[in-house]
């Protein structure tokens, strides 16, 4: 079951990466990168369940925190720039 979840997370990550590369606006790219960070965190957590270990839970927490800070900073940049167009 966890293998299927990991495959679906890889597909979702590929879709988010595609959207981050293609745009069309900065706001779309920011949302895509935020989704990619969430996907990475979910991948780490599912892999931890699969391996029955809690070794990488701290890593997932740090990635989530850095992603939140990056999204907040990006949103502030877009707001000051004028809507992300």
mmCIF file of C-alpha atoms in Angstrom:
data_model
loop_
_atom_site.group_PDB
_atom_site.id
_atom_site.type_symbol
_atom_site.label_atom_id
_atom_site.label_comp_id
_atom_site.label_asym_id
_atom_site.label_seq_id
_atom_site.Cartn_x
_atom_site.Cartn_y
_atom_site.Cartn_z
ATOM 1 C CA UNK A 1 0.000 0.000 0.000
ATOM 2 C CA UNK A 2 2.799 2.411 0.793
ATOM 3 C CA UNK A 3 4.426 1.678 -2.562
ATOM 4 C CA UNK A 4 1.296 2.872 -4.339
ATOM 5 C CA UNK A 5 1.269 6.018 -2.198
ATOM 6 C CA UNK A 6 4.905 6.716 -3.059
ATOM 7 C CA UNK A 7 4.216 6.268 -6.781
ATOM 8 C CA UNK A 8 1.243 8.631 -6.618
ATOM 9 C CA UNK A 9 3.350 11.175 -4.721
ATOM 10 C CA UNK A 10 6.001 10.943 -7.435
ATOM 11 C CA UNK A 11 3.363 11.593 -10.094
ATOM 12 C CA UNK A 12 2.034 14.550 -8.124
ATOM 13 C CA UNK A 13 5.554 15.883 -7.645
ATOM 14 C CA UNK A 14 6.154 15.652 -11.390
ATOM 15 C CA UNK A 15 2.952 17.600 -12.038
ATOM 16 C CA UNK A 16 3.934 20.300 -9.547
ATOM 17 C CA UNK A 17 7.393 20.510 -11.108
ATOM 18 C CA UNK A 18 5.850 20.926 -14.549
ATOM 19 C CA UNK A 19 3.639 23.759 -13.303
ATOM 20 C CA UNK A 20 6.590 25.430 -11.561
ATOM 21 C CA UNK A 21 8.576 25.394 -14.794
ATOM 22 C CA UNK A 22 5.756 26.405 -17.155
ATOM 23 C CA UNK A 23 4.201 29.247 -15.173
ATOM 24 C CA UNK A 24 2.375 31.246 -16.544
ATOM 25 C CA UNK A 25 2.691 33.698 -13.638
ATOM 26 C CA UNK A 26 4.883 34.015 -10.585
ATOM 27 C CA UNK A 27 1.902 33.275 -8.346
ATOM 28 C CA UNK A 28 1.276 29.992 -10.197
ATOM 29 C CA UNK A 29 4.921 29.040 -9.793
ATOM 30 C CA UNK A 30 4.846 29.853 -6.085
ATOM 31 C CA UNK A 31 1.768 27.697 -5.527
ATOM 32 C CA UNK A 32 3.412 24.880 -7.495
ATOM 33 C CA UNK A 33 6.592 25.057 -5.413
ATOM 34 C CA UNK A 34 4.508 25.058 -2.235
ATOM 35 C CA UNK A 35 2.653 21.979 -3.459
ATOM 36 C CA UNK A 36 5.976 20.353 -4.290
ATOM 37 C CA UNK A 37 7.219 20.991 -0.750
ATOM 38 C CA UNK A 38 4.065 19.429 0.692
ATOM 39 C CA UNK A 39 4.538 16.455 -1.624
ATOM 40 C CA UNK A 40 8.155 16.042 -0.498
ATOM 41 C CA UNK A 41 7.112 16.124 3.155
ATOM 42 C CA UNK A 42 4.396 13.545 2.491
ATOM 43 C CA UNK A 43 6.905 11.371 0.619
ATOM 44 C CA UNK A 44 9.321 11.469 3.568
ATOM 45 C CA UNK A 45 6.534 10.599 6.009
ATOM 46 C CA UNK A 46 5.168 7.721 3.913
ATOM 47 C CA UNK A 47 8.692 6.385 3.475
ATOM 48 C CA UNK A 48 9.182 6.567 7.261
ATOM 49 C CA UNK A 49 6.011 4.520 7.749
ATOM 50 C CA UNK A 50 7.170 2.057 5.105
ATOM 51 C CA UNK A 51 10.514 1.559 6.842
ATOM 52 C CA UNK A 52 8.949 1.602 10.338
ATOM 53 C CA UNK A 53 11.343 4.249 11.580
ATOM 54 C CA UNK A 54 11.094 7.748 12.945
ATOM 55 C CA UNK A 55 14.586 8.727 11.864
ATOM 56 C CA UNK A 56 13.491 11.254 9.217
ATOM 57 C CA UNK A 57 10.523 12.847 10.976
ATOM 58 C CA UNK A 58 12.676 15.777 12.059
ATOM 59 C CA UNK A 59 13.770 16.224 8.452
ATOM 60 C CA UNK A 60 10.127 16.365 7.359
ATOM 61 C CA UNK A 61 9.409 18.972 10.020
ATOM 62 C CA UNK A 62 12.322 21.163 8.930
ATOM 63 C CA UNK A 63 11.347 20.877 5.249
ATOM 64 C CA UNK A 64 7.769 21.869 6.095
ATOM 65 C CA UNK A 65 8.962 24.855 8.132
ATOM 66 C CA UNK A 66 11.345 26.071 5.446
ATOM 67 C CA UNK A 67 8.619 25.626 2.841
ATOM 68 C CA UNK A 68 6.217 27.691 4.918
ATOM 69 C CA UNK A 69 8.774 30.468 5.315
ATOM 70 C CA UNK A 70 9.574 30.400 1.607
ATOM 71 C CA UNK A 71 5.928 30.577 0.626
ATOM 72 C CA UNK A 72 5.333 33.445 3.043
ATOM 73 C CA UNK A 73 8.304 35.377 1.684
ATOM 74 C CA UNK A 74 7.248 34.676 -1.899
ATOM 75 C CA UNK A 75 3.691 35.827 -1.224
ATOM 76 C CA UNK A 76 4.997 39.026 0.301
ATOM 77 C CA UNK A 77 7.216 39.588 -2.742
ATOM 78 C CA UNK A 78 4.288 39.014 -5.107
ATOM 79 C CA UNK A 79 2.086 41.354 -3.097
ATOM 80 C CA UNK A 80 4.641 44.162 -3.221
ATOM 81 C CA UNK A 81 5.349 43.585 -6.896
ATOM 82 C CA UNK A 82 1.731 43.929 -7.874
ATOM 83 C CA UNK A 83 -0.182 40.670 -8.102
ATOM 84 C CA UNK A 84 2.253 38.294 -9.713
ATOM 85 C CA UNK A 85 1.593 39.201 -13.343
#
